[in-house]
C-alpha positions as a Markdown table, in Angstrom:
| # | Residue | x | y | z |
|---|---|---|---|---|
| 1 | Unk | 0.0 | 0.0 | 0.0 |
| 2 | Unk | 1.0 | 3.6 | -0.3 |
| 3 | Unk | 3.2 | 5.0 | 2.4 |
| 4 | Unk | 4.8 | 8.3 | 3.0 |
| 5 | Unk | 7.1 | 8.4 | 6.0 |
| 6 | Unk | 8.5 | 11.7 | 7.2 |
| 7 | Unk | 11.6 | 12.0 | 9.3 |
| 8 | Unk | 14.1 | 14.7 | 10.4 |
| 9 | Unk | 12.0 | 16.8 | 12.6 |
| 10 | Unk | 13.1 | 18.0 | 16.1 |
| 11 | Unk | 14.0 | 20.9 | 18.3 |
| 12 | Unk | 16.3 | 23.6 | 16.9 |
| 13 | Unk | 17.2 | 27.2 | 17.9 |
| 14 | Unk | 16.2 | 30.1 | 15.8 |
| 15 | Unk | 18.6 | 30.6 | 12.9 |
| 16 | Unk | 19.4 | 26.9 | 12.8 |
| 17 | Unk | 18.8 | 24.3 | 10.1 |
| 18 | Unk | 17.0 | 21.0 | 9.7 |
| 19 | Unk | 16.5 | 18.7 | 6.7 |
| 20 | Unk | 13.3 | 16.8 | 6.5 |
| 21 | Unk | 13.0 | 13.6 | 4.5 |
| 22 | Unk | 9.9 | 11.8 | 3.2 |
| 23 | Unk | 10.4 | 8.2 | 2.1 |
| 24 | Unk | 7.7 | 7.0 | -0.4 |
| 25 | Unk | 6.5 | 3.5 | -1.3 |
| 26 | Unk | 3.6 | 1.8 | -3.0 |
| 27 | Unk | 3.4 | 4.0 | -6.0 |
| 28 | Unk | 5.6 | 5.1 | -9.0 |
| 29 | Unk | 7.3 | 7.9 | -7.2 |
| 30 | Unk | 9.0 | 9.4 | -10.2 |
| 31 | Unk | 5.7 | 10.1 | -11.9 |
| 32 | Unk | 4.2 | 12.0 | -8.9 |
| 33 | Unk | 4.6 | 15.6 | -7.9 |
| 34 | Unk | 5.5 | 16.0 | -4.2 |
| 35 | Unk | 4.7 | 18.7 | -1.7 |
| 36 | Unk | 5.4 | 19.7 | 1.8 |
| 37 | Unk | 2.7 | 21.3 | 4.0 |
| 38 | Unk | 2.7 | 22.3 | 7.6 |
| 39 | Unk | 0.2 | 22.9 | 10.4 |
| 40 | Unk | 1.0 | 25.0 | 13.4 |
| 41 | Unk | -1.0 | 24.6 | 16.7 |
| 42 | Unk | -4.4 | 26.1 | 16.3 |
| 43 | Unk | -3.9 | 27.0 | 12.7 |
| 44 | Unk | -5.0 | 25.5 | 9.4 |
| 45 | Unk | -2.6 | 23.4 | 7.3 |
| 46 | Unk | -0.6 | 25.5 | 4.9 |
| 47 | Unk | 1.4 | 24.9 | 1.8 |
| 48 | Unk | 5.2 | 25.1 | 2.1 |
| 49 | Unk | 6.8 | 23.8 | -1.1 |
| 50 | Unk | 6.2 | 21.5 | -4.0 |
| 51 | Unk | 8.3 | 19.9 | -6.7 |
| 52 | Unk | 7.4 | 18.4 | -10.1 |
| 53 | Unk | 9.2 | 19.6 | -13.2 |
| 54 | Unk | 9.5 | 22.9 | -11.3 |
| 55 | Unk | 9.6 | 24.0 | -7.7 |
| 56 | Unk | 7.2 | 26.1 | -5.9 |
| 57 | Unk | 7.4 | 27.9 | -2.5 |
| 58 | Unk | 5.2 | 29.8 | -0.2 |
| 59 | Unk | 6.4 | 33.3 | 0.2 |
| 60 | Unk | 7.0 | 32.8 | 3.9 |
| 61 | Unk | 9.8 | 30.3 | 3.2 |
| 62 | Unk | 11.2 | 31.4 | -0.2 |
| 63 | Unk | 14.9 | 31.9 | 0.1 |
| 64 | Unk | 15.2 | 29.8 | 3.3 |
| 65 | Unk | 13.7 | 26.4 | 2.4 |
| 66 | Unk | 14.7 | 24.2 | -0.6 |
| 67 | Unk | 12.7 | 21.2 | -1.8 |
| 68 | Unk | 14.5 | 18.4 | -3.7 |
| 69 | Unk | 13.9 | 14.8 | -4.6 |
| 70 | Unk | 15.9 | 11.7 | -5.3 |
| 71 | Unk | 13.9 | 9.4 | -7.6 |
| 72 | Unk | 16.4 | 6.6 | -7.2 |
| 73 | Unk | 15.7 | 6.6 | -3.4 |
| 74 | Unk | 12.0 | 7.4 | -3.7 |
| 75 | Unk | 12.6 | 10.3 | -1.3 |
| 76 | Unk | 11.7 | 14.0 | -1.2 |
| 77 | Unk | 13.6 | 16.4 | 1.0 |
| 78 | Unk | 13.0 | 19.8 | 2.6 |
| 79 | Unk | 16.1 | 21.7 | 3.6 |
| 80 | Unk | 15.2 | 24.4 | 6.1 |
| 81 | Unk | 17.7 | 27.1 | 6.9 |
| 82 | Unk | 17.4 | 30.3 | 8.9 |
| 83 | Unk | 14.6 | 28.8 | 10.9 |
| 84 | Unk | 12.2 | 31.1 | 12.8 |
| 85 | Unk | 9.9 | 30.4 | 15.7 |
| 86 | Unk | 7.0 | 30.9 | 13.4 |
| 87 | Unk | 8.2 | 27.8 | 11.4 |
| 88 | Unk | 7.2 | 25.7 | 14.4 |
| 89 | Unk | 4.6 | 23.1 | 13.1 |
| 90 | Unk | 4.0 | 19.5 | 12.1 |
| 91 | Unk | 5.3 | 19.1 | 8.6 |
| 92 | Unk | 3.6 | 16.7 | 6.2 |
| 93 | Unk | 4.7 | 15.4 | 2.8 |
| 94 | Unk | 2.1 | 14.7 | 0.2 |
| 95 | Unk | 2.0 | 13.1 | -3.3 |
| 96 | Unk | 0.1 | 14.3 | -6.3 |
| 97 | Unk | -0.6 | 12.2 | -9.4 |
| 98 | Unk | -1.1 | 15.3 | -11.4 |
| 99 | Unk | -0.2 | 18.9 | -11.0 |
| 100 | Unk | 1.4 | 20.3 | -7.9 |
| 101 | Unk | 0.8 | 23.5 | -6.2 |
| 102 | Unk | -0.5 | 25.2 | -3.0 |
| 103 | Unk | -3.9 | 23.5 | -2.9 |
| 104 | Unk | -4.0 | 20.5 | -0.6 |
| 105 | Unk | -6.8 | 19.1 | -2.8 |
| 106 | Unk | -4.2 | 18.4 | -5.5 |
| 107 | Unk | -2.6 | 15.7 | -3.4 |
| 108 | Unk | -3.8 | 12.1 | -3.1 |
| 109 | Unk | -1.5 | 10.6 | -0.4 |
| 110 | Unk | -0.3 | 12.1 | 2.8 |
| 111 | Unk | 2.2 | 11.2 | 5.5 |
| 112 | Unk | 1.7 | 11.2 | 9.2 |
| 113 | Unk | 3.9 | 14.3 | 9.8 |
| 114 | Unk | 7.1 | 15.1 | 11.6 |
| 115 | Unk | 7.2 | 17.8 | 14.3 |
| 116 | Unk | 9.5 | 20.8 | 14.0 |
| 117 | Unk | 10.0 | 23.1 | 17.0 |
| 118 | Unk | 12.0 | 26.3 | 16.7 |
| 119 | Unk | 13.0 | 28.0 | 19.9 |
| 120 | Unk | 13.7 | 31.7 | 20.2 |
């Protein structure tokens, strides 16, 4: 069955870096667009970044976060630099069989999330 398993979350000080990974299985990874979303406590889930033939970023992370993928390893990554306390959230990866973008409705499969906490 389809699985998306995120890892790499944790506690980091403001200004620090983390790299999230999402290992995919159960579908043809290379044909899917992949995205990262996040949900902070008490807030709605929001788009962070996506990758298909191109990459897309939320304005709030542009220049600080980088999404990439390794089709040989069926893995998508999110490199997060210059982290801020407002980046604190549970981060989810998602897979889209078609177009990618900021709408969560584009994505068919979701992981369980990995928690990122940025202390000030």
